[in-house]
Coordinates of C-alpha atoms in Angstrom, one line a residue:
X374 CA 45.7 -56.0 -27.8
X375 CA 43.6 -52.8 -27.5
X376 CA 44.7 -50.5 -24.7
X377 CA 41.9 -49.3 -22.4
X378 CA 41.2 -45.6 -22.2
X379 CA 41.8 -44.1 -18.8
X380 CA 38.6 -43.2 -16.9
X381 CA 37.7 -39.5 -16.9
X382 CA 37.5 -37.9 -13.5
X383 CA 35.5 -34.8 -14.4
X384 CA 33.8 -32.8 -17.1
X385 CA 35.4 -31.3 -20.1
X386 CA 35.5 -27.5 -20.5
X387 CA 32.8 -27.8 -23.2
X388 CA 30.6 -29.8 -20.9
X389 CA 31.0 -27.3 -18.1
X390 CA 30.1 -24.4 -20.3
X391 CA 27.0 -26.2 -21.6
X392 CA 26.0 -27.0 -18.0
X393 CA 26.4 -23.3 -16.9
X394 CA 24.4 -22.2 -19.9
X395 CA 21.6 -24.6 -19.1
X396 CA 21.5 -23.5 -15.5
X397 CA 21.4 -19.8 -16.6
X398 CA 18.4 -20.6 -18.8
X399 CA 16.6 -22.3 -16.0
X400 CA 17.3 -19.5 -13.6
X401 CA 16.0 -17.1 -16.2
X402 CA 12.7 -18.9 -16.0
X403 CA 12.6 -19.5 -12.3
X404 CA 13.6 -16.1 -10.9
X405 CA 10.6 -14.2 -12.3
X406 CA 8.3 -16.9 -11.0
X407 CA 9.9 -16.8 -7.5
X408 CA 9.8 -13.0 -7.5
X409 CA 6.1 -13.0 -8.6
X410 CA 5.2 -15.5 -5.9
X411 CA 6.9 -13.4 -3.3
X412 CA 5.2 -10.2 -4.5
X413 CA 1.8 -11.9 -4.4
X414 CA 2.5 -13.1 -0.8
X415 CA 3.3 -9.6 0.3
X416 CA 0.2 -8.2 -1.4
X417 CA -1.9 -10.8 0.5
X418 CA -0.2 -9.8 3.8
X419 CA -0.8 -6.1 3.1
X420 CA -4.5 -6.8 2.4
X421 CA -4.7 -8.8 5.7
X422 CA -3.0 -6.0 7.7
X423 CA -5.2 -3.3 6.1
X424 CA -8.4 -5.3 7.0
X425 CA -7.1 -5.6 10.6
X426 CA -6.5 -1.8 10.7
X427 CA -10.0 -1.2 9.3
X428 CA -11.5 -3.4 12.1
X429 CA -9.5 -1.4 14.7
X430 CA -10.8 1.9 13.2
X431 CA -14.4 0.6 13.3
X432 CA -13.9 -0.2 17.0
X433 CA -12.5 3.2 17.6
X434 CA -15.5 4.8 15.8
X435 CA -17.9 2.7 17.8
X436 CA -16.3 3.9 21.0
X437 CA -15.8 7.6 20.2
X438 CA -18.3 8.4 17.5
X439 CA -15.7 9.3 14.9
X440 CA -12.6 7.9 13.3
X441 CA -9.3 9.1 14.7
X442 CA -7.7 12.3 13.3
X443 CA -5.2 12.0 10.4
X444 CA -1.8 13.6 10.5
X445 CA -0.2 14.9 7.4
X446 CA 2.7 17.1 6.3
X447 CA 3.3 19.5 3.4
X448 CA 5.7 18.1 0.9
X449 CA 8.2 20.9 1.6
X450 CA 8.3 20.1 5.3
X451 CA 8.7 16.3 5.3
X452 CA 11.8 14.2 4.9
X453 CA 10.1 11.8 2.4
X454 CA 6.9 10.1 1.4
X455 CA 7.6 7.7 4.3
X456 CA 6.6 10.4 6.8
X457 CA 3.3 11.2 5.1
X458 CA 0.0 10.1 6.7
X459 CA 1.2 7.5 9.2
X460 CA -1.3 5.4 11.2
X461 CA -3.1 7.2 14.1
X462 CA -1.2 6.8 17.3
X463 CA -4.6 6.7 19.1
X464 CA -5.2 3.2 17.8
X465 CA -2.2 1.9 19.8
X466 CA -2.6 4.2 22.8
X467 CA -6.2 3.2 23.3
X468 CA -5.6 -0.5 22.8
X469 CA -7.4 -0.9 19.4
X470 CA -4.1 -2.2 17.9
X471 CA -1.3 -3.9 19.8
X472 CA 1.4 -2.4 17.6
X473 CA 1.7 0.1 14.8
X474 CA 1.7 -2.3 11.8
X475 CA 4.5 -1.7 9.4
X476 CA 3.8 -1.7 5.6
X477 CA 5.3 -4.8 4.2
X478 CA 6.4 -2.8 1.1
X479 CA 7.9 0.0 3.3
X480 CA 9.7 -1.6 6.2
X481 CA 10.2 0.7 9.2
X482 CA 7.1 2.8 8.4
X483 CA 3.4 2.2 9.1
X484 CA 0.6 1.8 6.6
X485 CA -1.0 5.1 5.6
X486 CA -4.3 6.6 6.8
X487 CA -6.5 9.6 5.9
X488 CA -9.8 10.8 7.2
X489 CA -11.6 14.0 6.6
X490 CA -12.3 16.6 9.3
X491 CA -10.3 17.4 12.3
X492 CA -6.7 16.5 12.0
X493 CA -3.1 17.7 12.1
X494 CA -1.0 19.2 9.4
X495 CA 2.6 20.0 10.1
X496 CA 1.9 19.6 13.8
X497 CA -1.0 22.1 13.8
X498 CA -4.7 21.4 14.2
X499 CA -6.6 21.9 11.0
X500 CA -9.5 20.5 8.9
X501 CA -8.3 17.9 6.4
X502 CA -10.0 16.8 3.2
X503 CA -10.4 13.5 1.5
X504 CA -10.9 13.5 -2.3
X505 CA -13.5 11.2 -3.8
X506 CA -14.7 10.8 -7.4
X507 CA -18.3 12.2 -7.6
X508 CA -19.4 8.9 -9.1
X509 CA -17.2 6.7 -7.0
X510 CA -16.1 4.0 -7.7
X511 CA -16.2 5.3 -11.3
X512 CA -13.2 7.5 -11.8
X513 CA -13.0 10.1 -14.6
X514 CA -9.8 11.8 -13.4
X515 CA -8.9 14.7 -11.1
X516 CA -11.5 17.0 -12.6
X517 CA -14.2 14.6 -11.3
X518 CA -12.9 14.5 -7.7
X519 CA -14.6 16.3 -4.9
X520 CA -13.1 17.3 -1.6
X521 CA -15.0 16.3 1.6
X522 CA -14.2 17.8 5.0
X523 CA -16.5 15.8 7.2
X524 CA -16.5 12.1 8.1
X525 CA -20.3 12.3 8.4
X526 CA -20.9 13.6 4.9
X527 CA -18.1 12.0 3.0
X528 CA -18.9 8.8 1.0
X529 CA -15.5 7.6 2.1
X530 CA -15.0 8.5 5.8
X531 CA -11.6 6.9 6.0
X532 CA -9.0 5.2 3.8
X533 CA -5.9 3.2 4.7
X534 CA -3.3 2.0 2.2
X535 CA 0.0 0.4 1.5
X536 CA 2.5 2.1 -0.9
X537 CA 2.4 -1.1 -2.9
X538 CA 5.1 -3.1 -4.7
X539 CA 6.6 -0.2 -6.5
X540 CA 6.6 2.2 -3.5
X541 CA 4.0 4.5 -5.2
X542 CA 6.4 7.4 -5.4
X543 CA 5.2 8.3 -8.8
X544 CA 1.6 8.5 -7.5
X545 CA 2.8 10.7 -4.6
X546 CA 4.6 13.1 -6.9
X547 CA 2.0 13.3 -9.6
X548 CA -1.3 13.5 -7.7
X549 CA -0.5 13.7 -4.0
X550 CA -3.5 15.8 -3.1
X551 CA -6.1 13.5 -4.6
X552 CA -4.9 10.0 -3.6
X553 CA -5.6 7.3 -2.3
X554 CA -9.4 7.0 -2.9
X555 CA -9.7 7.4 -6.8
X556 CA -9.3 3.9 -8.4
X557 CA -6.8 5.3 -10.9
X558 CA -4.2 5.1 -8.1
X559 CA -4.9 1.4 -7.3
X560 CA -2.7 -1.6 -7.7
X561 CA -2.7 -3.8 -9.8
X562 CA -4.4 -1.9 -12.6
X563 CA -1.7 0.8 -11.9
X564 CA 1.5 -1.2 -11.7
X565 CA 3.1 1.3 -9.3
X566 CA -0.2 2.0 -7.5
X567 CA -1.5 1.6 -4.0
X568 CA -3.1 -1.3 -2.2
X569 CA -6.2 0.4 -0.6
X570 CA -8.7 -0.5 2.0
X571 CA -11.5 2.1 2.7
X572 CA -14.9 2.5 4.3
X573 CA -17.7 3.5 2.0
X574 CA -21.4 4.1 2.5
X575 CA -22.0 0.4 1.4
X576 CA -19.3 -1.0 3.8
X577 CA -15.6 -1.8 3.6
X578 CA -14.0 -1.9 0.1
X579 CA -10.6 -3.2 -0.9
X580 CA -8.8 -2.3 -4.1
X581 CA -8.7 -5.3 -6.6

């Protein structure tokens, strides 16, 4: 009479190792997809927020005749890139925005804003410039950029932007003076670039 084998109550060590290996392979495929989907969702949210800010800026301009002043700081006087070119407080104070929208890629800090003309640098009133390629949106590099000091004459009277998925620190460090308008700084063509919404002579424009 053949003796029956006892029933197994679990996996063998080899089977467990094979299962762990299979799960690891699956996770290797799934994690990049999940991360990519999350990044795309944040990019969509940033674009939506920037359009909302652009609409508020248009209402401000319709009311006061100009876009609000920008506020900037010299690199040697600021704590970090996070303190550079925050949204105008006038938008909230005058009711054009209910809250200062935070950059989804830079929590705790607002989206950025620049406009030529009257503004503030290091807490002092001054005249600020915005740099625009002469053949915008064609971009031939910094030598092709021109500084404009008036909202009325600049082909780009204001620009708002998100620091983007990579934080844009390399952009800030390499070409701080000339960004954000030139397309060479824009995400996704530049992987560590900016998500930009700006006003042009032909109307609003968003980076790809």
